[in-house]
PDB file of C-alpha atoms in Angstrom:
ATOM      1  CA  MET A1154      77.336-250.857  97.172  1.00 95.00           C
ATOM      2  CA  ILE A1155      74.225-251.804  95.415  1.00 98.00           C
ATOM      3  CA  GLN A1156      71.653-253.103  98.224  1.00 99.00           C
ATOM      4  CA  VAL A1157      68.333-252.670  96.669  1.00 99.00           C
ATOM      5  CA  SER A1158      67.603-254.468  92.757  1.00 99.00           C
ATOM      6  CA  ILE A1159      64.214-252.475  91.450  1.00 99.00           C
ATOM      7  CA  VAL A1160      62.887-254.208  88.470  1.00 99.00           C
ATOM      8  CA  MET A1161      60.252-253.024  86.403  1.00 98.00           C
ATOM      9  CA  GLY A1162      57.953-254.639  83.364  1.00 96.00           C
ATOM     10  CA  SER A1163      58.439-251.346  81.179  1.00 95.00           C
ATOM     11  CA  LYS A1164      60.025-248.422  80.935  1.00 96.00           C
ATOM     12  CA  SER A1165      56.750-246.576  80.907  1.00 96.00           C
ATOM     13  CA  ASP A1166      56.935-247.523  84.852  1.00 97.00           C
ATOM     14  CA  LEU A1167      59.999-245.625  84.799  1.00 98.00           C
ATOM     15  CA  GLU A1168      58.627-242.063  85.903  1.00 98.00           C
ATOM     16  CA  VAL A1169      56.707-243.225  88.744  1.00 98.00           C
ATOM     17  CA  MET A1170      59.392-245.219  90.015  1.00 99.00           C
ATOM     18  CA  GLN A1171      61.488-242.236  89.963  1.00 99.00           C
ATOM     19  CA  ASN A1172      59.944-241.960  93.447  1.00 98.00           C
ATOM     20  CA  CYS A1173      61.074-245.153  94.691  1.00 99.00           C
ATOM     21  CA  MET A1174      64.515-243.964  93.224  1.00 99.00           C
ATOM     22  CA  ASP A1175      64.595-240.644  95.134  1.00 99.00           C
ATOM     23  CA  GLN A1176      63.644-242.356  98.187  1.00 99.00           C
ATOM     24  CA  LEU A1177      66.438-244.596  97.914  1.00 99.00           C
ATOM     25  CA  LYS A1178      69.110-241.873  97.319  1.00 99.00           C
ATOM     26  CA  GLU A1179      67.840-239.659 100.913  1.00 98.00           C
ATOM     27  CA  PHE A1180      68.740-242.964 102.652  1.00 99.00           C
ATOM     28  CA  GLY A1181      71.584-243.009 100.739  1.00 98.00           C
ATOM     29  CA  ILE A1182      71.033-246.545  99.743  1.00 99.00           C
ATOM     30  CA  GLY A1183      72.651-247.975  96.535  1.00 99.00           C
ATOM     31  CA  TYR A1184      70.554-249.178  93.859  1.00 99.00           C
ATOM     32  CA  GLU A1185      70.417-250.353  90.635  1.00 99.00           C
ATOM     33  CA  VAL A1186      67.310-250.357  88.069  1.00 99.00           C
ATOM     34  CA  ARG A1187      66.479-253.138  85.322  1.00 98.00           C
ATOM     35  CA  ILE A1188      63.483-253.211  83.099  1.00 98.00           C
ATOM     36  CA  LEU A1189      62.578-256.987  82.722  1.00 98.00           C
ATOM     37  CA  SER A1190      59.382-258.658  81.995  1.00 97.00           C
ATOM     38  CA  ALA A1191      57.905-261.470  83.620  1.00 96.00           C
ATOM     39  CA  HIS A1192      56.197-262.395  80.221  1.00 96.00           C
ATOM     40  CA  ARG A1193      58.177-260.782  77.352  1.00 96.00           C
ATOM     41  CA  THR A1194      61.375-261.526  78.911  1.00 97.00           C
ATOM     42  CA  PRO A1195      61.077-264.965  81.476  1.00 96.00           C
ATOM     43  CA  SER A1196      64.017-265.764  80.737  1.00 97.00           C
ATOM     44  CA  GLU A1197      66.334-263.224  81.614  1.00 98.00           C
ATOM     45  CA  ALA A1198      63.956-262.314  84.805  1.00 98.00           C
ATOM     46  CA  HIS A1199      64.498-265.828  86.074  1.00 97.00           C
ATOM     47  CA  ASN A1200      68.401-265.372  85.566  1.00 98.00           C
ATOM     48  CA  TYR A1201      68.811-261.955  86.739  1.00 98.00           C
ATOM     49  CA  ALA A1202      66.505-262.681  90.047  1.00 98.00           C
ATOM     50  CA  LYS A1203      68.675-265.849  90.735  1.00 98.00           C
ATOM     51  CA  ALA A1204      71.976-264.075  90.716  1.00 98.00           C
ATOM     52  CA  LEU A1205      70.809-261.250  93.038  1.00 98.00           C
ATOM     53  CA  ARG A1206      71.950-262.756  96.353  1.00 97.00           C
ATOM     54  CA  THR A1207      74.881-263.723  95.264  1.00 97.00           C
ATOM     55  CA  ARG A1208      76.329-259.943  94.308  1.00 97.00           C
ATOM     56  CA  GLY A1209      75.247-259.206  97.688  1.00 97.00           C
ATOM     57  CA  VAL A1210      71.752-257.089  97.085  1.00 99.00           C
ATOM     58  CA  LYS A1211      69.635-257.496 100.058  1.00 99.00           C
ATOM     59  CA  VAL A1212      66.170-256.938  99.230  1.00 99.00           C
ATOM     60  CA  VAL A1213      64.309-256.676  95.298  1.00 99.00           C
ATOM     61  CA  ILE A1214      61.354-253.714  94.723  1.00 99.00           C
ATOM     62  CA  ALA A1215      59.020-254.854  91.518  1.00 99.00           C
ATOM     63  CA  ALA A1216      56.948-252.562  89.743  1.00 98.00           C
ATOM     64  CA  ALA A1217      54.719-253.638  87.365  1.00 97.00           C
ATOM     65  CA  GLY A1218      51.079-253.101  85.980  1.00 95.00           C
ATOM     66  CA  GLY A1219      48.395-255.155  84.461  1.00 92.00           C
ATOM     67  CA  ALA A1220      48.922-258.485  84.668  1.00 91.00           C
ATOM     68  CA  ALA A1221      51.482-257.923  87.139  1.00 96.00           C
ATOM     69  CA  HIS A1222      53.365-260.975  87.701  1.00 97.00           C
ATOM     70  CA  LEU A1223      56.961-260.122  87.992  1.00 98.00           C
ATOM     71  CA  ALA A1224      57.021-259.358  92.182  1.00 98.00           C
ATOM     72  CA  GLY A1225      55.703-262.945  91.463  1.00 98.00           C
ATOM     73  CA  VAL A1226      58.274-264.669  89.122  1.00 98.00           C
ATOM     74  CA  ILE A1227      61.211-263.218  90.879  1.00 98.00           C
ATOM     75  CA  ALA A1228      59.960-264.229  94.487  1.00 98.00           C
ATOM     76  CA  GLY A1229      59.530-267.829  93.508  1.00 98.00           C
ATOM     77  CA  VAL A1230      63.398-268.102  92.385  1.00 98.00           C
ATOM     78  CA  THR A1231      64.911-266.150  95.235  1.00 98.00           C
ATOM     79  CA  THR A1232      65.030-265.922  99.004  1.00 98.00           C
ATOM     80  CA  LEU A1233      65.524-262.548  99.191  1.00 99.00           C
ATOM     81  CA  PRO A1234      62.475-260.371 100.109  1.00 99.00           C
ATOM     82  CA  VAL A1235      60.503-258.726  97.249  1.00 99.00           C
ATOM     83  CA  ILE A1236      58.324-255.991  97.476  1.00 99.00           C
ATOM     84  CA  GLY A1237      55.693-255.394  94.866  1.00 99.00           C
ATOM     85  CA  VAL A1238      55.016-252.297  93.343  1.00 99.00           C
ATOM     86  CA  PRO A1239      51.318-252.348  92.034  1.00 98.00           C
ATOM     87  CA  MET A1240      51.505-249.639  88.654  1.00 98.00           C
ATOM     88  CA  GLN A1241      48.086-247.729  87.608  1.00 96.00           C
ATOM     89  CA  THR A1242      46.380-248.650  84.585  1.00 92.00           C
ATOM     90  CA  SER A1243      43.925-247.548  82.328  1.00 90.00           C
ATOM     91  CA  ALA A1244      41.657-250.099  81.981  1.00 86.00           C
ATOM     92  CA  LEU A1245      40.822-250.505  86.335  1.00 93.00           C
ATOM     93  CA  GLY A1246      43.004-248.170  87.681  1.00 94.00           C
ATOM     94  CA  GLY A1247      45.733-250.564  88.859  1.00 95.00           C
ATOM     95  CA  MET A1248      43.342-252.698  90.761  1.00 96.00           C
ATOM     96  CA  ASP A1249      44.454-255.406  88.526  1.00 95.00           C
ATOM     97  CA  SER A1250      47.845-254.673  89.148  1.00 96.00           C
ATOM     98  CA  LEU A1251      47.207-254.765  93.069  1.00 96.00           C
ATOM     99  CA  LEU A1252      45.041-257.820  92.662  1.00 96.00           C
ATOM    100  CA  SER A1253      47.911-259.643  90.454  1.00 94.00           C
ATOM    101  CA  THR A1254      51.073-258.312  93.230  1.00 97.00           C
ATOM    102  CA  VAL A1255      49.355-259.247  96.135  1.00 97.00           C
ATOM    103  CA  GLN A1256      47.716-262.835  95.659  1.00 96.00           C
ATOM    104  CA  MET A1257      50.621-265.084  95.686  1.00 97.00           C
ATOM    105  CA  PRO A1258      50.558-268.957  96.650  1.00 97.00           C
ATOM    106  CA  LYS A1259      51.732-270.224 100.294  1.00 98.00           C
ATOM    107  CA  GLY A1260      55.478-269.766 100.447  1.00 98.00           C
ATOM    108  CA  ILE A1261      56.034-267.215  97.396  1.00 98.00           C
ATOM    109  CA  PRO A1262      55.489-263.728  99.735  1.00 98.00           C
ATOM    110  CA  VAL A1263      55.497-260.895  98.381  1.00 99.00           C
ATOM    111  CA  ALA A1264      55.268-257.572  99.916  1.00 99.00           C
ATOM    112  CA  THR A1265      52.933-255.308  98.017  1.00 98.00           C
ATOM    113  CA  VAL A1266      52.606-251.833  99.019  1.00 99.00           C
ATOM    114  CA  ALA A1267      50.248-249.426  97.661  1.00 98.00           C
ATOM    115  CA  ILE A1268      49.391-248.394  93.669  1.00 98.00           C
ATOM    116  CA  GLY A1269      51.898-246.082  92.610  1.00 95.00           C
ATOM    117  CA  LYS A1270      53.530-243.113  93.599  1.00 98.00           C
ATOM    118  CA  ALA A1271      53.029-243.531  97.171  1.00 98.00           C
ATOM    119  CA  GLY A1272      53.713-247.241  96.445  1.00 99.00           C
ATOM    120  CA  ALA A1273      56.765-246.411  94.701  1.00 99.00           C
ATOM    121  CA  ALA A1274      58.331-243.679  97.676  1.00 99.00           C
ATOM    122  CA  ASN A1275      56.663-246.635 100.273  1.00 99.00           C
ATOM    123  CA  ALA A1276      58.878-249.710  98.600  1.00 99.00           C
ATOM    124  CA  ALA A1277      61.566-247.588  99.335  1.00 99.00           C
ATOM    125  CA  ILE A1278      61.086-246.755 102.998  1.00 99.00           C
ATOM    126  CA  LEU A1279      60.070-250.216 103.605  1.00 99.00           C
ATOM    127  CA  ALA A1280      63.205-251.490 101.898  1.00 99.00           C
ATOM    128  CA  ALA A1281      65.082-249.310 104.368  1.00 99.00           C
ATOM    129  CA  GLN A1282      63.346-250.628 107.127  1.00 99.00           C
ATOM    130  CA  MET A1283      64.456-254.319 106.120  1.00 99.00           C
ATOM    131  CA  ILE A1284      68.061-253.526 105.685  1.00 99.00           C
ATOM    132  CA  GLY A1285      67.807-251.758 109.202  1.00 98.00           C
ATOM    133  CA  ILE A1286      66.953-254.666 111.088  1.00 98.00           C
ATOM    134  CA  ASP A1287      70.579-255.215 111.294  1.00 97.00           C
ATOM    135  CA  ASP A1288      72.148-251.573 110.493  1.00 98.00           C
ATOM    136  CA  GLU A1289      72.099-249.130 112.763  1.00 98.00           C
ATOM    137  CA  ALA A1290      72.954-246.239 110.742  1.00 98.00           C
ATOM    138  CA  MET A1291      70.195-246.773 108.647  1.00 99.00           C
ATOM    139  CA  ALA A1292      67.572-247.156 111.786  1.00 98.00           C
ATOM    140  CA  ILE A1293      68.887-243.981 112.808  1.00 98.00           C
ATOM    141  CA  LYS A1294      68.199-242.452 109.710  1.00 98.00           C
ATOM    142  CA  LEU A1295      64.575-244.165 109.915  1.00 99.00           C
ATOM    143  CA  ASP A1296      64.036-242.547 113.084  1.00 98.00           C
ATOM    144  CA  GLU A1297      65.001-239.189 111.324  1.00 98.00           C
ATOM    145  CA  PHE A1298      63.215-239.648 108.622  1.00 98.00           C
ATOM    146  CA  LYS A1299      60.054-240.007 110.685  1.00 98.00           C
ATOM    147  CA  LEU A1300      60.524-237.463 113.344  1.00 97.00           C
ATOM    148  CA  ASP A1301      61.031-234.905 110.022  1.00 97.00           C
ATOM    149  CA  MET A1302      57.838-236.056 109.075  1.00 95.00           C
ATOM    150  CA  ALA A1303      55.754-235.733 112.462  1.00 95.00           C
ATOM    151  CA  LYS A1304      57.739-231.612 112.218  1.00 94.00           C
ATOM    152  CA  THR A1305      56.236-230.810 108.988  1.00 92.00           C
ATOM    153  CA  VAL A1306      52.221-232.297 110.184  1.00 92.00           C
ATOM    154  CA  LEU A1307      52.214-230.282 113.346  1.00 91.00           C
ATOM    155  CA  ALA A1308      53.798-227.455 111.964  1.00 90.00           C
ATOM    156  CA  GLY A1309      50.776-227.196 109.804  1.00 82.00           C
ATOM    157  CA  SER A1310      48.724-227.851 112.600  1.00 82.00           C
ATOM    158  CA  ASP A1311      47.316-224.626 114.299  1.00 81.00           C
ATOM    159  CA  VAL A1312      45.052-224.573 110.994  1.00 76.00           C
ATOM    160  CA  GLU A1313      42.380-222.072 112.450  1.00 81.00           C
ATOM    161  CA  THR A1314      40.949-221.411 116.089  1.00 80.00           C
ATOM    162  CA  TYR A1315      37.590-219.379 116.960  1.00 88.00           C
ATOM    163  CA  GLU A1316      37.188-217.687 120.563  1.00 88.00           C
ATOM    164  CA  GLY A1317      33.892-217.628 120.063  1.00 90.00           C
ATOM    165  CA  ASN A1318      31.242-214.234 120.584  1.00 84.00           C
TER     166      ASN A1318
END
């Protein structure tokens, strides 16, 4: 069952967004991936976004770089939660993407995560948390995920001890 739609503005975003797909797979969340541009394929992006709810999708993750309007365009035509992933750019290191994604007008919210790979993974985790609001099995998977992260950090926490002279 497809619960998450991942939309990206360009195939060049696919490598970074693989982090998102891998994280969704880890949680067992079904997803689909589409390449749609807010600027080059606006009609297709609109039509795709409008149909998502009727298809049972629960969350949209939209990744774009530069003039990153994709998440906002999608949020403008659906009532589903939209998570924006700003892509790193060569010109401004992704700050242009971040500001384009996060600065939305009142009434068109986009939950924006970090630039690049960490943002892609966090978008998947945030989508899982949204799904977990009314899905107890997902909530349990998220609890286990957080416990595993803590165990990993604590396993390497004793770096050095010095008893002194």
